[in-house]
PDB file of C-alpha atoms in Angstrom:
ATOM      1  CA  MET A 649     -21.803   7.476   0.845  1.00 57.00           C
ATOM      2  CA  PHE A 650     -19.755  10.657   0.228  1.00 60.00           C
ATOM      3  CA  GLY A 651     -21.346  11.794  -3.033  1.00 69.00           C
ATOM      4  CA  ALA A 652     -19.167  14.226  -4.947  1.00 73.00           C
ATOM      5  CA  LEU A 653     -16.448  14.067  -2.280  1.00 73.00           C
ATOM      6  CA  ARG A 654     -15.994  10.275  -2.395  1.00 71.00           C
ATOM      7  CA  HIS A 655     -12.459  10.655  -3.760  1.00 73.00           C
ATOM      8  CA  THR A 656     -11.325  12.536  -0.643  1.00 78.00           C
ATOM      9  CA  TRP A 657     -11.436   9.450   1.596  1.00 80.00           C
ATOM     10  CA  SER A 658      -7.959   8.361   0.528  1.00 83.00           C
ATOM     11  CA  LEU A 659      -6.525  11.809   1.185  1.00 84.00           C
ATOM     12  CA  ALA A 660      -8.137  11.842   4.627  1.00 86.00           C
ATOM     13  CA  MET A 661      -6.733   8.389   5.365  1.00 88.00           C
ATOM     14  CA  GLU A 662      -3.247   9.515   4.349  1.00 90.00           C
ATOM     15  CA  GLU A 663      -3.494  12.569   6.597  1.00 91.00           C
ATOM     16  CA  HIS A 664      -4.554  10.400   9.551  1.00 92.00           C
ATOM     17  CA  PHE A 665      -1.626   8.109   8.836  1.00 94.00           C
ATOM     18  CA  TYR A 666       0.842  11.006   8.618  1.00 93.00           C
ATOM     19  CA  LEU A 667      -0.353  12.307  11.985  1.00 95.00           C
ATOM     20  CA  ILE A 668       0.198   8.931  13.684  1.00 95.00           C
ATOM     21  CA  TRP A 669       3.006   7.018  11.953  1.00 95.00           C
ATOM     22  CA  PRO A 670       5.912   9.534  11.835  1.00 94.00           C
ATOM     23  CA  PRO A 671       5.724  10.399  15.565  1.00 96.00           C
ATOM     24  CA  LEU A 672       5.422   6.704  16.442  1.00 94.00           C
ATOM     25  CA  LEU A 673       8.371   5.820  14.215  1.00 94.00           C
ATOM     26  CA  LEU A 674      10.406   8.681  15.668  1.00 94.00           C
ATOM     27  CA  VAL A 675       9.757   7.442  19.218  1.00 95.00           C
ATOM     28  CA  LEU A 676      10.759   3.908  18.205  1.00 94.00           C
ATOM     29  CA  LEU A 677      13.936   5.189  16.545  1.00 93.00           C
ATOM     30  CA  LYS A 678      14.788   7.264  19.625  1.00 95.00           C
ATOM     31  CA  THR A 679      14.402   4.209  21.864  1.00 95.00           C
ATOM     32  CA  GLY A 680      17.071   2.443  19.830  1.00 94.00           C
ATOM     33  CA  ALA A 681      14.906  -0.149  18.095  1.00 93.00           C
ATOM     34  CA  SER A 682      16.897  -1.925  15.407  1.00 93.00           C
ATOM     35  CA  LYS A 683      16.041  -1.585  11.722  1.00 93.00           C
ATOM     36  CA  ARG A 684      14.992  -5.222  11.556  1.00 93.00           C
ATOM     37  CA  VAL A 685      12.697  -4.799  14.567  1.00 94.00           C
ATOM     38  CA  LEU A 686      11.128  -1.684  13.026  1.00 96.00           C
ATOM     39  CA  PHE A 687      10.634  -3.498   9.710  1.00 95.00           C
ATOM     40  CA  ALA A 688       9.084  -6.515  11.476  1.00 96.00           C
ATOM     41  CA  LEU A 689       6.839  -4.258  13.559  1.00 96.00           C
ATOM     42  CA  THR A 690       5.663  -2.407  10.446  1.00 97.00           C
ATOM     43  CA  VAL A 691       4.823  -5.648   8.640  1.00 97.00           C
ATOM     44  CA  SER A 692       3.164  -7.024  11.792  1.00 97.00           C
ATOM     45  CA  LEU A 693       0.966  -3.934  12.110  1.00 97.00           C
ATOM     46  CA  ALA A 694      -0.063  -4.302   8.455  1.00 97.00           C
ATOM     47  CA  LEU A 695      -0.978  -7.938   9.024  1.00 97.00           C
ATOM     48  CA  ALA A 696      -2.908  -7.041  12.189  1.00 98.00           C
ATOM     49  CA  ILE A 697      -4.947  -4.494  10.234  1.00 97.00           C
ATOM     50  CA  CYS A 698      -5.572  -7.115   7.538  1.00 97.00           C
ATOM     51  CA  PHE A 699      -6.848  -9.526  10.181  1.00 98.00           C
ATOM     52  CA  HIS A 700      -8.967  -6.790  11.794  1.00 97.00           C
ATOM     53  CA  ARG A 701     -10.592  -5.953   8.442  1.00 96.00           C
ATOM     54  CA  ALA A 702     -11.258  -9.620   7.667  1.00 96.00           C
ATOM     55  CA  MET A 703     -12.853 -10.188  11.077  1.00 97.00           C
ATOM     56  CA  LEU A 704     -15.100  -7.147  10.719  1.00 96.00           C
ATOM     57  CA  PHE A 705     -16.123  -8.301   7.251  1.00 95.00           C
ATOM     58  CA  GLN A 706     -16.778 -11.851   8.478  1.00 95.00           C
ATOM     59  CA  PHE A 707     -19.031 -10.500  11.227  1.00 96.00           C
ATOM     60  CA  GLY A 708     -21.179  -8.658   8.688  1.00 94.00           C
ATOM     61  CA  VAL A 709     -19.778  -5.147   8.794  1.00 94.00           C
ATOM     62  CA  SER A 710     -20.540  -3.250   5.594  1.00 92.00           C
ATOM     63  CA  PRO A 711     -17.931  -3.453   2.796  1.00 91.00           C
ATOM     64  CA  ALA A 712     -18.077   0.351   2.654  1.00 88.00           C
ATOM     65  CA  ARG A 713     -16.930   0.495   6.301  1.00 91.00           C
ATOM     66  CA  THR A 714     -14.065  -1.932   5.828  1.00 92.00           C
ATOM     67  CA  TYR A 715     -13.038  -0.259   2.559  1.00 90.00           C
ATOM     68  CA  TYR A 716     -13.128   3.367   3.695  1.00 90.00           C
ATOM     69  CA  GLY A 717     -12.052   3.054   7.346  1.00 90.00           C
ATOM     70  CA  PHE A 718      -8.626   4.237   8.411  1.00 91.00           C
ATOM     71  CA  ASP A 719      -8.321   1.354  10.874  1.00 94.00           C
ATOM     72  CA  THR A 720      -9.096  -1.136   8.092  1.00 94.00           C
ATOM     73  CA  ARG A 721      -6.987   0.262   5.245  1.00 93.00           C
ATOM     74  CA  ALA A 722      -3.798   1.638   6.805  1.00 95.00           C
ATOM     75  CA  ASP A 723      -2.161  -1.717   6.013  1.00 96.00           C
ATOM     76  CA  SER A 724      -1.465  -0.525   2.472  1.00 95.00           C
ATOM     77  CA  LEU A 725       0.384   2.540   3.750  1.00 96.00           C
ATOM     78  CA  LEU A 726       2.314   0.422   6.252  1.00 97.00           C
ATOM     79  CA  ILE A 727       3.331  -1.962   3.474  1.00 97.00           C
ATOM     80  CA  GLY A 728       4.608   1.028   1.524  1.00 96.00           C
ATOM     81  CA  CYS A 729       6.610   2.079   4.580  1.00 96.00           C
ATOM     82  CA  ALA A 730       7.987  -1.449   4.971  1.00 96.00           C
ATOM     83  CA  ALA A 731       8.997  -1.453   1.292  1.00 94.00           C
ATOM     84  CA  ALA A 732      10.825   1.856   1.741  1.00 94.00           C
ATOM     85  CA  MET A 733      12.565   0.523   4.853  1.00 94.00           C
ATOM     86  CA  ALA A 734      13.551  -2.665   3.050  1.00 91.00           C
ATOM     87  CA  VAL A 735      15.112  -0.767   0.148  1.00 91.00           C
ATOM     88  CA  SER A 736      16.777   2.056   2.059  1.00 91.00           C
ATOM     89  CA  TRP A 737      18.070  -0.193   4.835  1.00 90.00           C
ATOM     90  CA  GLY A 738      19.169  -3.003   2.513  1.00 86.00           C
ATOM     91  CA  LEU A 739      16.892  -5.607   4.098  1.00 84.00           C
ATOM     92  CA  LEU A 740      15.742  -7.168   0.812  1.00 76.00           C
ATOM     93  CA  ARG A 741      17.296  -8.100  -2.476  1.00 71.00           C
ATOM     94  CA  ARG A 742      15.672  -8.001  -5.872  1.00 68.00           C
ATOM     95  CA  MET A 743      13.294 -10.818  -6.641  1.00 71.00           C
ATOM     96  CA  ASN A 744      13.563 -10.941 -10.438  1.00 69.00           C
ATOM     97  CA  GLY A 745      11.335 -13.899 -11.155  1.00 74.00           C
ATOM     98  CA  LEU A 746       8.396 -12.533  -9.207  1.00 79.00           C
ATOM     99  CA  THR A 747       7.871  -9.229 -11.030  1.00 78.00           C
ATOM    100  CA  ALA A 748       5.942 -10.644 -13.999  1.00 80.00           C
ATOM    101  CA  LEU A 749       3.788 -12.787 -11.705  1.00 84.00           C
ATOM    102  CA  ALA A 750       3.130  -9.811  -9.430  1.00 86.00           C
ATOM    103  CA  ILE A 751       2.083  -7.632 -12.365  1.00 87.00           C
ATOM    104  CA  ALA A 752      -0.215 -10.393 -13.624  1.00 88.00           C
ATOM    105  CA  LEU A 753      -1.822 -10.680 -10.167  1.00 88.00           C
ATOM    106  CA  ILE A 754      -2.324  -6.909 -10.044  1.00 89.00           C
ATOM    107  CA  VAL A 755      -4.042  -6.952 -13.438  1.00 90.00           C
ATOM    108  CA  VAL A 756      -6.269  -9.902 -12.449  1.00 90.00           C
ATOM    109  CA  SER A 757      -7.171  -8.158  -9.199  1.00 89.00           C
ATOM    110  CA  VAL A 758      -8.037  -4.882 -10.904  1.00 87.00           C
ATOM    111  CA  ILE A 759     -10.116  -6.576 -13.612  1.00 91.00           C
ATOM    112  CA  GLY A 760     -11.681  -9.350 -11.544  1.00 89.00           C
ATOM    113  CA  THR A 761     -12.629  -7.635  -8.282  1.00 88.00           C
ATOM    114  CA  ASP A 762     -14.166  -4.471  -6.946  1.00 84.00           C
ATOM    115  CA  PHE A 763     -14.214  -2.778  -3.575  1.00 78.00           C
ATOM    116  CA  ALA A 764     -16.995  -5.041  -2.287  1.00 83.00           C
ATOM    117  CA  SER A 765     -15.462  -8.382  -3.373  1.00 89.00           C
ATOM    118  CA  PRO A 766     -15.228 -10.594  -0.266  1.00 90.00           C
ATOM    119  CA  ILE A 767     -11.762 -11.837  -1.227  1.00 91.00           C
ATOM    120  CA  MET A 768     -10.437  -8.283  -1.120  1.00 92.00           C
ATOM    121  CA  HIS A 769     -11.732  -7.700   2.424  1.00 92.00           C
ATOM    122  CA  GLU A 770     -10.392 -11.046   3.579  1.00 93.00           C
ATOM    123  CA  GLY A 771      -6.771 -10.379   2.695  1.00 93.00           C
ATOM    124  CA  GLY A 772      -6.876  -9.284  -0.926  1.00 93.00           C
ATOM    125  CA  PHE A 773      -6.218  -5.601  -0.264  1.00 94.00           C
ATOM    126  CA  THR A 774      -3.133  -6.509   1.763  1.00 95.00           C
ATOM    127  CA  ILE A 775      -1.885  -8.965  -0.848  1.00 94.00           C
ATOM    128  CA  LEU A 776      -2.472  -6.391  -3.589  1.00 93.00           C
ATOM    129  CA  ALA A 777      -0.473  -3.802  -1.638  1.00 95.00           C
ATOM    130  CA  ALA A 778       2.323  -6.317  -0.996  1.00 94.00           C
ATOM    131  CA  ILE A 779       2.654  -7.404  -4.623  1.00 93.00           C
ATOM    132  CA  THR A 780       2.539  -3.779  -5.755  1.00 93.00           C
ATOM    133  CA  ALA A 781       5.319  -3.041  -3.254  1.00 93.00           C
ATOM    134  CA  LEU A 782       7.267  -6.001  -4.667  1.00 90.00           C
ATOM    135  CA  VAL A 783       7.038  -4.534  -8.173  1.00 88.00           C
ATOM    136  CA  LEU A 784       8.185  -1.141  -6.878  1.00 87.00           C
ATOM    137  CA  ILE A 785      11.069  -2.657  -4.905  1.00 88.00           C
ATOM    138  CA  ASN A 786      12.237  -4.502  -8.011  1.00 84.00           C
ATOM    139  CA  LEU A 787      11.940  -1.326 -10.082  1.00 82.00           C
ATOM    140  CA  VAL A 788      14.037   0.636  -7.613  1.00 83.00           C
ATOM    141  CA  LEU A 789      16.707  -2.066  -7.325  1.00 83.00           C
ATOM    142  CA  GLN A 790      17.050  -3.083 -10.972  1.00 79.00           C
ATOM    143  CA  GLU A 791      18.941  -1.598 -13.836  1.00 76.00           C
ATOM    144  CA  LYS A 792      16.845   0.210 -16.424  1.00 77.00           C
ATOM    145  CA  GLY A 793      14.571  -2.154 -18.300  1.00 75.00           C
ATOM    146  CA  THR A 794      11.319  -2.331 -20.225  1.00 78.00           C
ATOM    147  CA  LEU A 795       9.136  -1.388 -17.270  1.00 75.00           C
ATOM    148  CA  HIS A 796      11.332   1.636 -16.556  1.00 78.00           C
ATOM    149  CA  THR A 797      10.943   2.699 -20.177  1.00 84.00           C
ATOM    150  CA  VAL A 798       7.154   2.377 -20.000  1.00 84.00           C
ATOM    151  CA  LEU A 799       6.931   4.258 -16.703  1.00 82.00           C
ATOM    152  CA  GLU A 800       9.220   7.026 -17.991  1.00 86.00           C
ATOM    153  CA  TRP A 801       6.919   7.679 -20.958  1.00 90.00           C
ATOM    154  CA  LYS A 802       6.265  11.444 -20.994  1.00 93.00           C
ATOM    155  CA  PRO A 803       2.421  11.230 -21.008  1.00 91.00           C
ATOM    156  CA  LEU A 804       2.499   8.939 -17.937  1.00 89.00           C
ATOM    157  CA  ILE A 805       4.843  11.309 -16.134  1.00 88.00           C
ATOM    158  CA  TRP A 806       2.512  14.200 -16.952  1.00 92.00           C
ATOM    159  CA  VAL A 807      -0.526  12.342 -15.596  1.00 90.00           C
ATOM    160  CA  GLY A 808       1.461  11.469 -12.466  1.00 85.00           C
ATOM    161  CA  ARG A 809       2.281  15.109 -11.867  1.00 89.00           C
ATOM    162  CA  ILE A 810      -1.334  16.213 -12.079  1.00 88.00           C
ATOM    163  CA  SER A 811      -2.950  13.079 -10.616  1.00 81.00           C
ATOM    164  CA  TYR A 812      -4.076  14.593  -7.289  1.00 70.00           C
ATOM    165  CA  GLY A 813      -5.669  17.535  -9.018  1.00 69.00           C
ATOM    166  CA  LEU A 814      -7.019  15.345 -11.791  1.00 68.00           C
TER     167      LEU A 814
END
């Protein structure tokens, strides 16, 4: 579809998101919306996008359209925003027992599906984003542990620093 520029779709989606979400959030904050309302709205928008993508897919829209479209993939970014809200506003506590299960589900998803897998377009992308957010929330809220040690490995940090350019 995009040839040599295929990798730029995610950057374009992020830029679209950054043009829309911060002003919208600022307006909502200025109107006095509570933190819980903002969190619920963010999660609700993510779920609405998930439903929208699933409906498009069910009605025969191309997997490329539902994978690459801003209106069908912004749920992942919204889930990231909800995770940040939950941590910074103290809306969630650590969920210790779920981290290993979440990591296992991420691995199964990465190995067992691809961008055209029907399950991913019918909720899988949203679930994957949510369980990834769960792992990140637990990482942020927990004391240093094995996963911290792995993620602080110098070669991984180096790859993270150059990942956009790479």
